[in-house]
Amino acid sequence: MSALSGKDILSTEQISDDELSLILSTAARYEKALTAKMRLDVMTGQILATLFFEPSTRTRLSFEAAMERLGGQVISVADPKTSSAAKGESLADSVRTVAGYADVIVIRHPQQGAAAESARASDVPVINAGDGTGQHPTQALLDIYTIQKEKGRLKGLTVSLVGDLKNGRTVHSLVHLLARFGARMHFVAPPGLEMPPQIVSALREQRVTVTESSDLATAVRESDVLYVTRIQRERFEDPADYERLKSSYVVDMALVQRAKSGITIMHPLPRVDEIAVGVDSYEGAAYFRQAANGVPIRMALLALITGRK
Ligand code: NCD
């Protein structure tokens, strides 16, 4: 049984260095097994429940694929509008009930803190698949795994993060992992969508070099990785603000040609218009490979926290 057995995955700060390296090495092993088309029975007899109260394609399907690839089974609420949440049931009561049906729960919810609240109500491990504008730790784990694969290393990189850094939960999780490897970070956001100041100051306290600007062309000239995010339309109170800011940054081939040679371009997806389709054929465009890496990372997490590996 691993050190992660029985643990919830709620935020990236909570994951120790040893746990992180165990997750990455376990994922690499599962990726090899997937490539070799091996049949795995690590999770035979185990049930994963996926509770998604917000839209998702990649996160839910890659968790479900991960569980199936490990020989386990999945139950899920097809549409939260048809679950008892629609009758006014509290989140804690719903989760407590589902914990009686499953061995592990993955939850996505519009409210920050909802995954932590679920973990308190559950006696089986809970994985945060995105809690509002809070965190998305499993995305950050697959992002780090992707950087390691694409760059061949994690130490000493310069990473530019662009887009809706205020509301984007993927970057809120990712920066804490990047910081451990001594990454220098450039935050590039439209006015009003900057990285929350408490995250910037926490990074500076850890002596991470962070610059904040609105100048993407300059940032990419010295970056090994460019991490692009979507302007999070669903988080805007006033649609006019979204309309004003929506196309602030568009990464196209003209920008890529002015960037540091060999730059890796990442995006958690879905994209709207922030990366031009013409960039997809650039060899450093890693976002679809990144999405595929969600399966081995989530296989590792499921097996480790249920004590199966
Ligand atoms: C992200 C999310 O849901 O936070 N998507 C994902 O899980 N890959 C990013 C986004 O929606 O912009």
XYZ file of C-alpha atoms and ligand atoms in Angstrom:
321
model
C 0.000 0.000 0.000
C 1.280 3.461 -0.900
C 1.617 6.556 1.244
C -1.352 7.957 -0.684
C -3.697 5.158 0.336
C -6.974 6.540 1.726
C -6.053 10.168 0.965
C -8.232 12.778 -0.694
C -6.777 14.821 -3.575
C -8.083 18.337 -3.004
C -5.252 20.749 -3.827
C -1.686 20.616 -5.123
C -0.132 22.167 -1.994
C -1.361 19.124 -0.089
C 0.704 16.687 -2.216
C 4.204 16.046 -0.835
C 7.307 15.853 -3.043
C 7.520 12.105 -2.472
C 3.854 11.630 -3.327
C 4.311 13.696 -6.481
C 7.205 11.584 -7.694
C 5.261 8.410 -6.874
C 2.276 9.659 -8.920
C 4.508 10.561 -11.892
C 6.395 7.258 -11.882
C 3.194 5.216 -11.465
C 1.610 7.107 -14.381
C 4.654 6.387 -16.567
C 4.302 2.698 -15.768
C 0.600 2.706 -16.649
C 1.309 4.605 -19.843
C 3.685 1.815 -20.918
C 1.022 -0.796 -20.079
C -1.533 1.156 -22.133
C 0.828 1.395 -25.102
C 1.497 -2.350 -24.861
C -2.304 -2.918 -24.755
C -1.922 -4.903 -21.531
C -5.088 -5.939 -19.685
C -4.952 -4.657 -16.127
C -6.998 -5.891 -13.195
C -5.677 -3.565 -10.497
C -9.150 -2.157 -9.744
C -11.263 -5.262 -10.288
C -14.303 -5.173 -8.004
C -13.903 -1.443 -7.290
C -16.407 1.257 -8.206
C -15.690 4.890 -9.064
C -18.527 7.432 -8.744
C -18.228 10.583 -10.861
C -20.325 13.546 -9.697
C -20.110 16.418 -12.157
C -22.148 19.503 -11.338
C -20.396 21.507 -14.095
C -19.733 20.691 -17.765
C -16.792 18.440 -18.593
C -15.541 16.331 -21.469
C -11.884 15.508 -20.799
C -11.836 15.280 -17.033
C -14.868 13.042 -16.624
C -14.184 10.800 -19.610
C -10.483 10.386 -18.806
C -11.314 9.449 -15.189
C -13.877 6.956 -16.447
C -11.480 5.587 -19.096
C -8.761 5.313 -16.412
C -11.040 3.287 -14.125
C -12.131 0.996 -16.992
C -8.527 0.503 -18.135
C -7.689 -0.667 -14.601
C -10.510 -3.215 -14.671
C -12.815 -1.248 -12.369
C -16.343 0.038 -12.870
C -17.951 3.471 -12.995
C -21.271 4.882 -11.812
C -22.193 8.472 -12.526
C -24.952 11.043 -12.409
C -25.779 11.635 -16.052
C -27.027 15.157 -15.448
C -27.127 16.921 -12.056
C -30.518 18.364 -13.031
C -31.875 14.814 -12.747
C -30.186 14.057 -9.376
C -31.587 14.785 -5.924
C -29.580 18.023 -5.794
C -32.496 19.310 -7.899
C -34.843 18.436 -5.003
C -32.788 20.534 -2.607
C -30.557 17.840 -1.123
C -27.386 19.225 0.437
C -24.029 18.371 -1.138
C -22.925 16.688 2.105
C -25.978 14.403 2.131
C -25.560 13.485 -1.555
C -21.878 12.671 -1.099
C -22.450 10.706 2.093
C -24.977 8.590 0.212
C -22.745 8.021 -2.818
C -19.863 7.025 -0.515
C -22.024 4.038 0.417
C -22.131 2.958 -3.241
C -18.533 3.497 -4.379
C -14.873 3.060 -3.358
C -13.713 6.446 -4.632
C -15.513 9.655 -5.649
C -14.523 12.279 -8.231
C -16.399 15.553 -7.933
C -16.621 18.774 -9.966
C -18.699 21.586 -8.536
C -19.162 25.329 -9.191
C -18.405 26.282 -5.593
C -14.866 26.749 -4.287
C -14.381 24.447 -1.306
C -17.061 21.969 -2.461
C -14.547 19.130 -2.854
C -13.191 19.683 0.672
C -16.745 19.747 2.015
C -17.437 16.492 0.133
C -14.316 14.890 1.572
C -15.529 15.697 5.094
C -18.867 14.008 4.331
C -17.352 10.932 2.698
C -15.684 7.911 4.215
C -14.115 6.969 0.861
C -11.390 9.070 -0.841
C -12.577 12.135 -2.765
C -10.781 13.666 -5.748
C -11.334 17.322 -6.653
C -11.991 17.557 -10.408
C -12.438 21.337 -10.217
C -14.118 23.412 -7.496
C -15.313 26.663 -9.045
C -12.438 29.115 -9.353
C -10.501 27.198 -6.685
C -8.270 24.331 -7.785
C -8.021 21.506 -10.311
C -5.177 19.390 -8.919
C -5.442 16.388 -11.250
C -5.138 18.707 -14.256
C -1.962 20.194 -12.739
C -0.554 16.694 -12.244
C -1.147 15.799 -15.876
C 0.308 19.183 -16.880
C 3.528 18.480 -14.964
C 3.658 14.960 -16.419
C 3.270 16.495 -19.886
C 6.039 19.064 -19.309
C 8.380 16.310 -18.161
C 7.632 14.265 -21.273
C 7.806 17.167 -23.718
C 10.913 18.866 -22.280
C 12.692 15.833 -20.844
C 13.087 17.665 -17.517
C 11.238 19.721 -14.943
C 14.044 21.744 -13.373
C 15.035 25.249 -14.362
C 12.293 26.027 -16.867
C 10.726 29.381 -17.688
C 6.958 29.142 -18.082
C 4.550 31.806 -19.334
C 0.935 31.463 -18.224
C -1.566 33.525 -20.200
C -5.294 34.221 -20.132
C -7.820 34.246 -17.315
C -5.436 33.770 -14.411
C -7.998 35.124 -11.940
C -10.749 32.567 -12.579
C -8.777 29.715 -14.138
C -8.481 26.955 -11.552
C -5.954 24.958 -13.590
C -3.273 27.627 -13.198
C -4.089 28.054 -9.489
C -3.089 24.411 -9.031
C -0.240 24.272 -11.547
C 1.885 27.151 -10.202
C 2.376 25.363 -6.857
C 3.834 22.344 -8.645
C 5.996 24.426 -11.005
C 7.409 26.281 -7.993
C 8.886 23.050 -6.585
C 11.067 22.660 -9.650
C 12.440 26.183 -9.549
C 10.466 27.417 -12.547
C 10.556 31.126 -13.400
C 7.044 32.293 -14.223
C 5.604 35.061 -16.364
C 1.944 35.832 -15.720
C 0.248 37.550 -18.659
C -3.408 38.528 -18.188
C -5.861 41.144 -19.417
C -6.629 43.898 -16.891
C -8.905 42.579 -14.140
C -8.058 38.911 -14.801
C -4.646 38.835 -13.102
C -3.458 35.973 -10.895
C -4.958 36.369 -7.372
C -2.505 38.448 -5.280
C -2.404 35.877 -2.473
C -1.077 33.258 -4.927
C 1.564 35.675 -6.267
C 2.732 36.555 -2.762
C 2.794 32.897 -1.664
C 5.072 32.152 -4.635
C 7.342 35.129 -3.894
C 7.626 34.002 -0.286
C 8.978 30.718 -1.659
C 11.542 32.802 -3.631
C 9.958 31.975 -6.977
C 10.770 34.540 -9.676
C 7.420 35.840 -10.899
C 6.822 38.675 -13.343
C 3.411 40.085 -14.185
C 2.713 41.933 -17.421
C 0.313 42.254 -20.316
C 3.029 41.767 -22.944
C 2.833 38.222 -24.279
C 5.311 38.668 -27.157
C 8.110 39.607 -24.746
C 7.221 36.805 -22.302
C 7.348 34.065 -24.950
C 10.771 35.174 -26.217
C 12.309 33.715 -23.094
C 9.891 30.882 -22.261
C 10.349 27.132 -22.602
C 6.621 26.544 -22.127
C 3.574 28.677 -22.893
C 0.450 27.624 -20.941
C -2.657 29.174 -22.504
C -6.044 29.360 -20.763
C -9.590 30.187 -21.796
C -11.308 33.341 -20.574
C -13.786 31.713 -18.144
C -17.072 33.086 -19.471
C -19.185 31.291 -16.844
C -17.437 33.203 -14.024
C -18.406 36.688 -15.271
C -21.238 38.526 -13.545
C -21.572 41.037 -16.387
C -21.577 39.528 -19.910
C -20.331 42.880 -21.247
C -17.056 42.378 -19.329
C -16.626 38.985 -20.975
C -17.310 40.448 -24.431
C -14.701 43.152 -23.818
C -11.979 40.767 -22.658
C -12.726 37.557 -24.547
C -10.220 37.806 -27.395
C -7.483 39.704 -25.518
C -4.785 37.178 -26.410
C -4.697 34.942 -29.445
C -1.694 32.677 -29.945
C -1.037 32.313 -33.673
C 1.920 31.179 -35.784
C 3.217 34.757 -36.061
C 3.601 34.782 -32.256
C 5.086 31.263 -32.185
C 7.719 32.321 -34.743
C 8.785 35.174 -32.476
C 8.931 32.887 -29.399
C 11.932 31.022 -28.004
C 12.857 28.268 -30.437
C 11.241 24.921 -29.539
C 8.663 26.460 -27.208
C 6.055 23.957 -25.984
C 2.472 25.189 -26.152
C -0.040 23.788 -23.666
C -3.723 24.386 -22.920
C -5.998 22.450 -20.523
C -8.759 22.706 -23.185
C -11.465 23.445 -24.169
C -10.175 26.286 -26.341
C -12.411 28.974 -27.721
C -10.258 31.231 -29.907
C -7.153 31.771 -27.781
C -5.019 29.420 -29.893
C -5.442 29.697 -33.667
C -6.164 26.356 -35.331
C -3.102 26.971 -37.545
C -0.878 26.360 -34.496
C -2.125 22.769 -34.136
C 0.345 21.441 -36.728
C 3.346 23.115 -35.007
C 5.386 20.285 -33.475
C 5.571 21.972 -30.058
C 1.761 22.208 -29.862
C 1.263 19.708 -27.051
C -2.350 20.297 -25.991
C -3.915 17.169 -27.472
C -1.028 15.012 -26.207
C -1.568 16.757 -22.855
C -5.259 15.741 -22.844
C -4.300 12.113 -23.568
C -1.899 12.145 -20.601
C -4.949 12.547 -18.371
C -5.604 8.804 -18.571
C -2.315 7.434 -17.126
C -2.189 10.183 -14.470
C -5.754 9.413 -13.354
C -5.059 5.674 -13.423
C -2.141 6.314 -11.048
C -4.269 8.455 -8.721
C -7.153 5.982 -8.578
C -4.885 3.007 -7.894
C -2.749 4.828 -5.305
C -5.501 6.398 -3.212
C -7.574 3.216 -3.098
C -4.482 1.372 -1.870
C -4.418 -0.915 -4.889
C -0.873 0.087 -5.846
C -10.497 23.215 -17.410
C -11.462 23.352 -16.237
O -12.521 22.749 -16.228
O -11.077 24.079 -15.325
N -10.841 22.180 -18.279
C -10.352 20.922 -18.037
O -10.646 20.305 -17.026
N -9.470 20.413 -18.920
C -10.216 24.482 -18.106
C -11.345 25.296 -18.646
O -12.522 24.932 -18.551
O -11.050 26.355 -19.221
